[in-house]
Coordinates of C-alpha atoms and ligand atoms in Angstrom, one line a residue:
M17 CA 64.8 -21.5 43.2
E18 CA 62.2 -19.6 42.4
A19 CA 60.6 -16.1 43.9
S20 CA 57.4 -15.9 44.0
A21 CA 55.0 -13.4 45.6
P22 CA 53.3 -14.9 48.7
S23 CA 49.5 -14.0 48.7
G24 CA 48.4 -11.8 51.2
G25 CA 51.9 -10.9 52.5
M26 CA 51.6 -14.6 54.6
V27 CA 54.9 -15.5 56.2
T28 CA 54.6 -19.3 57.7
S29 CA 58.3 -20.0 58.9
Y30 CA 60.7 -17.0 59.9
T31 CA 64.6 -17.1 60.0
Y32 CA 65.7 -15.4 63.2
V33 CA 68.5 -13.1 63.9
D34 CA 69.2 -14.0 67.4
T35 CA 69.1 -17.2 68.9
P36 CA 65.4 -17.0 70.6
N37 CA 64.8 -16.8 74.1
P38 CA 64.1 -20.3 75.3
N39 CA 61.0 -19.1 77.1
L40 CA 59.7 -17.7 74.0
V41 CA 60.3 -21.1 72.1
C42 CA 57.2 -23.6 71.6
C43 CA 57.6 -27.0 73.3
I44 CA 56.1 -28.8 70.1
C45 CA 57.2 -26.6 67.0
R46 CA 60.7 -25.7 68.3
T47 CA 60.6 -22.3 67.3
P48 CA 59.1 -18.8 68.6
F49 CA 55.4 -18.7 69.3
L50 CA 53.2 -18.1 66.5
D51 CA 50.1 -16.7 67.7
P52 CA 50.4 -17.6 71.2
C53 CA 48.0 -19.4 73.4
T54 CA 48.0 -19.9 76.7
T55 CA 46.0 -22.9 78.6
R56 CA 44.1 -21.9 81.6
T57 CA 44.1 -25.3 83.4
C58 CA 48.0 -25.5 83.8
C59 CA 49.7 -21.9 82.1
H60 CA 51.3 -23.4 79.7
T61 CA 51.6 -21.7 76.4
F62 CA 52.3 -23.2 72.6
C63 CA 51.8 -21.7 69.3
Y64 CA 48.0 -22.1 68.8
E65 CA 48.7 -24.6 65.5
C66 CA 50.4 -26.6 67.5
I67 CA 48.3 -27.5 70.5
A68 CA 45.5 -27.2 68.5
R69 CA 46.9 -30.2 66.0
A70 CA 48.2 -32.0 69.2
I71 CA 44.5 -31.6 70.8
A72 CA 43.0 -33.5 67.9
I73 CA 45.4 -36.4 68.6
S74 CA 45.4 -36.4 72.2
R75 CA 42.7 -34.1 75.0
Q76 CA 45.8 -33.4 77.0
C77 CA 48.7 -31.0 77.8
P78 CA 51.8 -32.3 76.1
I79 CA 54.1 -31.1 79.5
D80 CA 52.1 -32.0 82.3
R81 CA 49.5 -34.2 80.8
C82 CA 46.9 -32.4 82.1
P83 CA 43.0 -32.7 80.6
L84 CA 42.9 -30.5 77.4
S85 CA 40.1 -28.7 75.4
L86 CA 40.3 -26.3 72.8
L87 CA 37.8 -24.3 75.4
D88 CA 41.3 -24.0 77.8
L89 CA 42.9 -22.4 75.4
G90 CA 43.4 -18.4 75.2
P91 CA 45.4 -15.8 74.3
A92 CA 48.8 -15.4 75.8
D93 CA 49.9 -12.7 77.7
P94 CA 50.4 -9.3 75.5
L95 CA 54.1 -9.3 77.2
I96 CA 54.5 -12.9 75.3
R97 CA 52.8 -11.7 71.9
N98 CA 55.1 -8.5 72.3
L99 CA 58.5 -10.4 72.3
V100 CA 57.6 -12.3 69.8
D101 CA 56.2 -9.9 67.4
E102 CA 59.5 -7.5 68.1
M103 CA 62.3 -10.4 67.4
V104 CA 64.5 -9.5 64.3
V105 CA 63.8 -11.9 61.5
E106 CA 65.2 -12.1 57.9
C107 CA 63.7 -11.7 54.7
P108 CA 62.7 -14.7 53.0
Q109 CA 64.3 -13.7 49.8
R110 CA 67.2 -13.7 51.0
P111 CA 68.5 -16.2 49.3
A112 CA 67.6 -14.4 45.7
G113 CA 69.5 -10.8 47.8
C114 CA 67.0 -9.5 49.8
T115 CA 69.4 -8.3 53.4
Y116 CA 66.4 -6.9 54.5
T117 CA 65.9 -7.6 58.5
C118 CA 63.0 -5.9 60.4
Q119 CA 60.8 -6.9 63.6
R120 CA 58.6 -10.3 62.9
L121 CA 55.6 -8.2 62.7
L122 CA 56.9 -6.1 59.7
L123 CA 57.4 -8.4 57.4
P124 CA 54.3 -9.4 55.3
A125 CA 54.1 -5.7 54.8
H126 CA 58.1 -5.6 53.7
I127 CA 57.1 -8.8 51.7
S128 CA 53.9 -7.6 50.0
D129 CA 54.9 -3.6 49.7
S130 CA 58.8 -2.8 49.6
C131 CA 60.8 -6.3 49.2
E132 CA 62.3 -5.8 46.0
Y133 CA 63.4 -9.8 45.3
V134 CA 59.8 -10.5 45.4
E135 CA 58.1 -11.5 41.9
V136 CA 55.0 -9.4 40.9
A137 CA 52.6 -10.0 37.9
C138 CA 53.0 -6.7 35.6
S139 CA 49.1 -5.4 35.4
H140 CA 50.0 -4.2 31.6
K141 CA 47.3 -4.9 29.6
G142 CA 47.8 -9.1 27.9
C143 CA 51.3 -9.4 29.5
G144 CA 50.6 -11.0 33.1
K145 CA 54.4 -11.2 33.2
Q146 CA 55.7 -12.2 36.4
V147 CA 58.6 -9.6 37.5
L148 CA 60.9 -9.3 40.1
R149 CA 60.0 -5.7 41.6
R150 CA 63.2 -3.9 41.5
D151 CA 63.2 -5.1 37.5
F152 CA 59.9 -3.7 37.7
T153 CA 60.9 0.0 36.5
R154 CA 62.4 -1.5 33.1
H155 CA 60.1 -3.8 32.2
R156 CA 58.6 -2.4 28.7
H157 CA 56.2 -3.5 26.2
N158 CA 56.6 -3.1 22.8
D159 CA 53.3 -0.2 22.6
E160 CA 54.7 1.7 25.4
S161 CA 56.6 4.4 24.3
K162 CA 59.2 6.6 26.3
D163 CA 56.6 9.2 26.1
E164 CA 54.4 7.3 28.2
E165 CA 56.8 7.6 31.4
P166 CA 55.3 10.4 34.1
A167 CA 56.9 13.5 32.8
A168 CA 57.1 17.0 34.0
S169 CA 55.0 18.5 30.7
G170 CA 51.1 18.3 31.7
H171 CA 51.0 16.4 28.4
G172 CA 53.0 13.9 29.2
L173 CA 51.1 13.2 32.5
E174 CA 47.6 13.4 30.5
A175 CA 48.9 10.1 27.7
N176 CA 49.7 8.3 31.1
H177 CA 46.4 8.6 32.7
E178 CA 44.7 6.9 29.7
Q179 CA 47.1 3.9 29.8
E180 CA 45.9 3.4 33.3
A181 CA 42.2 4.1 32.9
T182 CA 42.8 0.9 30.3
G183 CA 44.5 -1.7 32.1
S184 CA 42.3 -0.6 35.6
T185 CA 40.0 -3.7 33.9
S186 CA 42.1 -6.0 36.1
P187 CA 41.6 -5.4 40.2
S188 CA 45.1 -5.7 41.2
S189 CA 46.4 -3.3 38.6
T190 CA 47.8 -0.3 41.1
S191 CA 48.5 -2.5 43.9
N192 CA 51.4 -4.0 41.9
S193 CA 52.8 -0.6 41.4
V194 CA 56.6 0.1 43.0
Q195 CA 56.2 1.3 45.9
L196 CA 59.2 2.5 48.9
E197 CA 58.4 1.6 52.2
D198 CA 56.8 4.5 53.9
P199 CA 58.4 5.0 57.0
L200 CA 54.7 6.6 58.9
R201 CA 53.1 3.3 57.3
V202 CA 55.7 1.1 59.4
E203 CA 55.2 3.6 62.5
N204 CA 51.4 2.9 62.7
A205 CA 51.9 -0.8 62.0
L206 CA 53.9 -0.5 65.3
L207 CA 51.7 1.9 67.4
K208 CA 48.5 -0.3 66.2
H209 CA 50.7 -2.9 67.7
R210 CA 51.7 -1.4 70.9
I211 CA 48.0 -0.1 71.6
S212 CA 46.6 -3.8 71.2
A213 CA 49.3 -5.3 73.4
L214 CA 48.6 -2.3 76.0
E215 CA 44.7 -2.7 76.0
G216 CA 45.5 -6.4 77.0
V217 CA 47.7 -5.4 79.9
V218 CA 44.6 -3.2 80.7
N219 CA 42.1 -6.1 80.9
I220 CA 45.0 -8.1 82.8
L221 CA 45.1 -4.9 85.4
R222 CA 41.0 -4.2 85.4
H223 CA 41.1 -8.2 86.2
E224 CA 43.3 -8.4 89.3
M225 CA 41.6 -5.1 90.7
Q226 CA 38.4 -6.9 90.8
A227 CA 40.2 -9.9 92.5
V228 CA 41.5 -7.6 94.9
K229 CA 38.3 -5.7 95.7
H230 CA 36.7 -9.2 96.2
A231 CA 39.2 -10.2 98.2
L232 CA 39.1 -7.0 100.5
G233 CA 35.3 -7.7 100.5
P234 CA 33.8 -5.6 103.6
W235 CA 37.6 -3.8 104.0
Y236 CA 36.9 -1.8 100.4
S237 CA 34.5 1.2 99.7
E238 CA 35.1 3.2 96.9
D239 CA 35.0 6.1 99.5
D240 CA 37.1 4.6 101.7
A241 CA 39.8 4.1 99.0
G242 CA 42.2 7.0 99.2
F243 CA 45.1 6.2 101.1
N244 CA 44.2 9.6 103.5
S245 CA 41.2 7.5 105.0
V246 CA 43.9 4.7 106.6
A247 CA 44.4 6.4 110.0
P248 CA 44.4 5.0 113.4
G249 CA 40.9 3.6 114.0
S250 CA 39.8 3.3 110.4
G251 CA 40.0 -0.5 111.5
I252 CA 43.3 -1.2 109.7
S253 CA 46.0 -1.0 112.1
R254 CA 47.3 -3.8 114.1
D255 CA 48.3 -3.7 118.3
Ligands
ZN318 ZN1 54.6 -24.4 68.0
ZN319 ZN1 50.4 -28.1 81.0
ZN320 ZN1 63.1 -8.7 51.2
ZN321 ZN1 54.6 -6.0 31.3

């Protein structure tokens, strides 16, 4: 098999470490939801790609045949999105030797930044060779002497900078440098994800709150909303 660096860290299929919860599995592709969305009409959840393709063929829900169009699709509950994004998956380079596992949402970053078993293009002028990231530190060119490696002496560093400057004609010259997994960056990605999920939950709660206010109608007013106001004579007590 041939290892290749996926563009933009895109992953289209995952290998899950644990057996997925059946409630999180799309009935069309039989794998845990990718970009899950829920129908507003019948509340069924699918991968967006799966249900969009199904609607293009037949405009009905594959589960209950309820009439369906793309306009009836909304993002799934953030809790569902969280549960599938946090499922643990294997690195797709496992056949090549990478035993890394991580939460699904972190896999693209592993592949694009730190997987040692992904091939990256050498940015050295006139080289362009595909080299496994783990072999990159040993990858050398004829016009490259050992003095040009990052050294403790100021002179060595100067030579190194000059080389970087000449190599920077290619826009991706710095992105291929060997990078270690930065724990802060991983934590940052996780936190961003959690915040967006929480924002979704807050929106749902806000809508529910409005629905409750609406249902209460004349019984609800901002001033009387406190618990203290619920007292005999307020009209809420029953006989
Ligand atoms: Zn699907
Ligand atoms: Zn349905
Ligand atoms: Zn890997
Ligand atoms: Zn090279």
